[in-house]
XYZ file of C-alpha atoms in Angstrom:
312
model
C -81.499 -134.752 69.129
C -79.624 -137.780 68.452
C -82.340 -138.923 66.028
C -82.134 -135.579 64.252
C -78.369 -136.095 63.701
C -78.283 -139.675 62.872
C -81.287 -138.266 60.285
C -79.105 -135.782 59.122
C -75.828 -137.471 58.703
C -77.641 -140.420 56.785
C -78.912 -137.739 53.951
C -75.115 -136.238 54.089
C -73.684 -139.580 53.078
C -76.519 -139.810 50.103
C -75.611 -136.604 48.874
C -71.821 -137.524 49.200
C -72.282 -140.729 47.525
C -74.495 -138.868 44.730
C -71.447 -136.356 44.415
C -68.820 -139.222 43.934
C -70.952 -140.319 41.203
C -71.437 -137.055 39.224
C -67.822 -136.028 39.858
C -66.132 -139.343 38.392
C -68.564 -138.901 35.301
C -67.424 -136.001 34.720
C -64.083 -136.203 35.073
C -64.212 -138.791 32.492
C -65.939 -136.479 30.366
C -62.602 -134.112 30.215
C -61.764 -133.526 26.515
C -58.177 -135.013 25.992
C -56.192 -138.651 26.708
C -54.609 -138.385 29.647
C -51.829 -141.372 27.572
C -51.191 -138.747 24.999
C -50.598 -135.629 28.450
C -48.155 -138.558 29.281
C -46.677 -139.937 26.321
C -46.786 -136.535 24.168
C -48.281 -136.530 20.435
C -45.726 -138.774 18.741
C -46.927 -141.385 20.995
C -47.442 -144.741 19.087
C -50.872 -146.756 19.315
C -49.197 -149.719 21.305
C -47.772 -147.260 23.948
C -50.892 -145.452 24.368
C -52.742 -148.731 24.641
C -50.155 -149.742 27.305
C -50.661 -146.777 29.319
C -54.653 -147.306 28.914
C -54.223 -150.767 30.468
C -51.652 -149.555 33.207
C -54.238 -146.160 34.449
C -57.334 -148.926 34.555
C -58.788 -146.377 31.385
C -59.202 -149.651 29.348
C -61.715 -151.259 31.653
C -65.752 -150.119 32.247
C -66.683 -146.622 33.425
C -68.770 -148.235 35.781
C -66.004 -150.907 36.893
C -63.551 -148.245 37.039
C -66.128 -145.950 39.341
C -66.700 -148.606 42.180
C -62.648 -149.745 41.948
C -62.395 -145.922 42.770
C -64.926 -145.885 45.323
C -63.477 -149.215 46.851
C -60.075 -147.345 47.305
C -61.325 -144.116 48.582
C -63.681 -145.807 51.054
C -60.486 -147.618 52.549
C -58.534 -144.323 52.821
C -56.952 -144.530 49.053
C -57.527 -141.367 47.179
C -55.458 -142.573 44.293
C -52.131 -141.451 43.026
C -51.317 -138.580 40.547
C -51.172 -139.587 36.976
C -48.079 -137.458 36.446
C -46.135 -137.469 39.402
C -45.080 -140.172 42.309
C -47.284 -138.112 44.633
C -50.427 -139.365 46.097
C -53.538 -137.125 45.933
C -54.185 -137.616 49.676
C -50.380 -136.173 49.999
C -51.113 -133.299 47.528
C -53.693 -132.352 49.424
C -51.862 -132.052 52.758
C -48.895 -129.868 51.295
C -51.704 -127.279 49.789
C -54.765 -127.539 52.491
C -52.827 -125.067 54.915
C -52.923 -121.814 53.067
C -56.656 -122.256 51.638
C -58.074 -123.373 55.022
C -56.160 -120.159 56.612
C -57.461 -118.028 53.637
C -61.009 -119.562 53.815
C -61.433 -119.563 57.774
C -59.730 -115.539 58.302
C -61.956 -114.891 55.160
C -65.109 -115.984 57.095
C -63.960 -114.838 60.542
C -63.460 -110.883 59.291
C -67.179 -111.399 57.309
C -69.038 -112.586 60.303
C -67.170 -109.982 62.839
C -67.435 -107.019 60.203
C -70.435 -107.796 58.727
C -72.746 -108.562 61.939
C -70.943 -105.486 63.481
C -71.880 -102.766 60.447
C -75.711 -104.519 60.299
C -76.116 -104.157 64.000
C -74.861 -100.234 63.568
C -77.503 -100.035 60.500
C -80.219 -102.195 62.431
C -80.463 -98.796 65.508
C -81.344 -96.060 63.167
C -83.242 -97.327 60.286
C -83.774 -95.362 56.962
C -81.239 -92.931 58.577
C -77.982 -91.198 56.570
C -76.167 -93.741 57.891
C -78.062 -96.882 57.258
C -78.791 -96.162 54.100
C -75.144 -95.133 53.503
C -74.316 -98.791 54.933
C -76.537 -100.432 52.616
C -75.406 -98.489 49.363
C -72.015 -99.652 50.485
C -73.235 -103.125 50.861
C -75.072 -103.294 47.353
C -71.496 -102.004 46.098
C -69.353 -105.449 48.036
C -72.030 -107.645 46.559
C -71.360 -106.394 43.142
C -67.938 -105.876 43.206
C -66.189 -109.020 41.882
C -63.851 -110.457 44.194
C -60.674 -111.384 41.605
C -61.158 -107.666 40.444
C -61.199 -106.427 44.096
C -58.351 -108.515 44.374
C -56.178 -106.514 41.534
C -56.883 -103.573 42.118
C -55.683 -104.180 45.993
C -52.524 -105.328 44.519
C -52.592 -102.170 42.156
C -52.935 -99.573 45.506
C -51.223 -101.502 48.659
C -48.869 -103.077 46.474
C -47.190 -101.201 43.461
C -48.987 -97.473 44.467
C -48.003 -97.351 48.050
C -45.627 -100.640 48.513
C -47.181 -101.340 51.871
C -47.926 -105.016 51.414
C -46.804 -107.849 49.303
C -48.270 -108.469 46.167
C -48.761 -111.839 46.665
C -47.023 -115.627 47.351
C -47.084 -117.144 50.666
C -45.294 -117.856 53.758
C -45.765 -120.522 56.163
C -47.088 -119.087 60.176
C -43.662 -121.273 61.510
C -41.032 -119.658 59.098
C -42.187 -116.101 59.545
C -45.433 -114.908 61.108
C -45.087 -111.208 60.170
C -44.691 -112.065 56.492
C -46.725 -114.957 57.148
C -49.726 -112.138 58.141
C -48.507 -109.548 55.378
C -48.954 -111.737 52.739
C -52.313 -113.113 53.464
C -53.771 -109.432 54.283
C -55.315 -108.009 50.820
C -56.061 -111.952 49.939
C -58.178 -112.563 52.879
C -59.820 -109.118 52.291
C -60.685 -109.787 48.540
C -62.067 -112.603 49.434
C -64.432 -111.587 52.548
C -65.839 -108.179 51.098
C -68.630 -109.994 49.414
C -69.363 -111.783 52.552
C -69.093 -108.662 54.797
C -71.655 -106.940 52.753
C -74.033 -109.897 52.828
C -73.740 -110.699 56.334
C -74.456 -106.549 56.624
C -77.325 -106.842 54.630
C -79.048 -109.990 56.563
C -77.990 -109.207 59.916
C -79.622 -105.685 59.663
C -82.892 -106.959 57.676
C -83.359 -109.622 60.515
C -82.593 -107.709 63.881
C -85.189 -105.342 62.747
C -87.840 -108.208 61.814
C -86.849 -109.699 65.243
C -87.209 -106.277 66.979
C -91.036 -106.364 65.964
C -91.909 -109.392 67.217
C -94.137 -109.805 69.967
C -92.032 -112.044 72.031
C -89.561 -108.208 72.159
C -92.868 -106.567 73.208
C -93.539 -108.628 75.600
C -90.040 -108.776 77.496
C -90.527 -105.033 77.229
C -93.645 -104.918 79.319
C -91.942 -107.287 81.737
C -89.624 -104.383 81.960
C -86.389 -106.305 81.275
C -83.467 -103.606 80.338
C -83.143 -102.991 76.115
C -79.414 -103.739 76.314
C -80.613 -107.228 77.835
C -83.426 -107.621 75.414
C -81.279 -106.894 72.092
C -78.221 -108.639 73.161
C -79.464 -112.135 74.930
C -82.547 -112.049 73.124
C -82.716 -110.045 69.314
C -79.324 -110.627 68.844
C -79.292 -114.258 69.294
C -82.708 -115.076 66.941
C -81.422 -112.746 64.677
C -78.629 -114.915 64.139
C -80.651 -117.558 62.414
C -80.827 -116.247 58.755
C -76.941 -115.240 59.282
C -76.242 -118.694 60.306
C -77.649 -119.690 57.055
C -75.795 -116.933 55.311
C -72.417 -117.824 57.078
C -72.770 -121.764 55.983
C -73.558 -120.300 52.533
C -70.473 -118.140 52.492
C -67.959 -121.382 53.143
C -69.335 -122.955 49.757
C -69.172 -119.520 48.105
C -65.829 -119.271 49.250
C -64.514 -122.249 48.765
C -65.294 -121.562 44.760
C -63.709 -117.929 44.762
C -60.574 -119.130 46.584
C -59.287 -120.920 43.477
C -59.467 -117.201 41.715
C -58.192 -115.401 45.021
C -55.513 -117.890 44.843
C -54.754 -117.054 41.288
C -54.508 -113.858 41.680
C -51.824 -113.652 44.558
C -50.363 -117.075 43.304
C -51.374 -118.714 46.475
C -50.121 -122.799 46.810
C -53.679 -123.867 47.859
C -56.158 -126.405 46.706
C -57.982 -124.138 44.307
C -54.485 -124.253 42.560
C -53.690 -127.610 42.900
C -57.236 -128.198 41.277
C -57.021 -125.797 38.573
C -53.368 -127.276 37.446
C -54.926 -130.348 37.656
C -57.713 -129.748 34.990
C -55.385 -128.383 32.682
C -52.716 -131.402 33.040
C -55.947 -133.900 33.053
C -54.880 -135.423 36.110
C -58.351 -136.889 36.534
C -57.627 -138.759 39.593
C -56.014 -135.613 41.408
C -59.204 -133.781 40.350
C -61.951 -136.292 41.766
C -60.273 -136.519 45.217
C -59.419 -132.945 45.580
C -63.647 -132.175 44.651
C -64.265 -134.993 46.964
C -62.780 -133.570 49.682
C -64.277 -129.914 49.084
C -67.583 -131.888 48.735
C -66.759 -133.454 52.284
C -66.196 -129.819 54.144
C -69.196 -128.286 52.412
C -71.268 -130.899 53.535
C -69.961 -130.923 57.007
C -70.339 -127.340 57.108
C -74.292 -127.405 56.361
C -74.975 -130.254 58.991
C -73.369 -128.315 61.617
C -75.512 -125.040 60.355
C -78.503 -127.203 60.144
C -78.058 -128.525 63.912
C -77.195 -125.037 65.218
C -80.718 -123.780 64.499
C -81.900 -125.852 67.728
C -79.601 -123.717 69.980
C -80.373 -120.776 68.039
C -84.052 -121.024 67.860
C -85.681 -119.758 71.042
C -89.194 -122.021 70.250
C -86.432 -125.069 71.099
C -84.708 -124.025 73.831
């Protein structure tokens, strides 16, 4: 086991390292001078040449990418072009309400969505499972911003039952804290509700065929046994996959959730900082998304040894 995770974390850190890499590239690729975002248009050739030689943009790509990598390997995510703020401090005021978005977002998929495939999983091809899974197709299609407006459109300005939007730290208020992250965290979980549906019902019935169910059958073990300490828990290996799957996904569809109900997260921060070219904000706030995502598959890839009866 420790093998496997030493094996594991080693090809995390090469994709992290190849990430870096892309991800400063790129950044330098933005269209625009971040001197003339500072300076304005007017700005004179010597001034724009002094800010060139102040930001480091006047040296190497390459020198300028392992300088970077230096800093951010000693804890140094850089500062923001435009403001006195670091990034690493940017990041700390606007990681609360994504992470709470993200996590609730994933929480209400895997509860929902496991629930409504194990109800579709008893009776299948019936009324109701196949009422489940036109339901399903319909969350999978459904675009999550759009969910997201017309939410606002019904609970909001129809009915006035929740806010439309902003946010509310849990300390200052939990109430409005709760109200106001509602309809956000349910925009952004349908899609994952309906795929976690979809799996978790596809795989309990694979798993219910298998001869291993047979057999504990023969032995005359009780069904509620067999499908909840045995289906239930190899069935869970494709929604594992799903569920790691779903935290990249959503990490990507909170910066639109979070436009829609003007939410201070990351996915803003980022966004504002593509359209100010604050290159340096934008490469550690990808890094650190890169770091979660990553994290997030090792720990999927490792739970498949608990979850996989040939290894237990």
């Amino acid at each position: 086991m420790a093998r496997e995770i030493l094996t594991r974390l080693l090809s995390s850190l090469l994709v992290l390292w190849l990430v870096s890499v892309i991800v400063f590239m790129l950044t330098a690729l933005i269209p625009g001078d971040p001197a003339l975002t500072i300076l304005g248009e007017n700005a004179t050739p010597e001034q724009i040449a002094e800010v060139h030689a102040q930001l480091g943009l006047d040296q190497p790509l390459v020198a300028r990418y392992f300088q970077w990598l230096t800093a951010v390997l000693s804890g140094d995510l850089g500062q923001s072009l435009f403001s006195s703020q670091t990034v690493a401090g940017a990041i700390a005021s606007r990681i609360t309400p994504t992470v709470e978005l993200i996590l609730f977002a994933l929480v209400l998929s895997l509860l929902i969505g496991t629930a409504v495939g194990v109800i579709s999983s008893i009776r299948p091809r019936s009324v109701l499972d196949r009422a489940i899974q036109t339901l399903s197709s319909v969350g999978i299609a459904v675009p999550n911003f759009w969910l997201g407006a017309m939410l606002i459109a019904i609970f909001s300005i129809s009915l006035a039952w929740l806010p439309s939007g902003d946010y509310t730290a849990f300390g200052d208020d939990p109430q409005r804290w709760a109200r106001n992250l509602t309809l956000p965290v349910i925009a952004l979980a349908a899609g994952g509700i309906a795929e976690i549906a979809r799996q978790s019902r596809a795989s309990l019935i694979d798993v219910q065929e298998m001869e291993f169910v047979r057999t504990l059958k023969a032995k005359g073990l009780d069904p509620v046994t067999i499908k909840l300490r045995h289906v239930l828990r190899s069935a869970m290996i494709p929604v594992v996959t799903v569920a790691g799957l779903q935290v990249n996904r959503l990490f990507g569809l909170s910066v639109l959730i979070e436009a829609v109900f003007r939410i201070p997260g990351i996915g803003s921060l980022l966004v504002s900082s593509v359209f100010t070219r604050d290159i340096v904000m934008v490469q550690g706030t990808v890094l650190l998304i890169t770091c979660v995502v990553i994290a997030v598959n090792l720990v999927v890839d490792l739970s498949y040894r608990w979850l996989n009866p040939k290894t237990v």
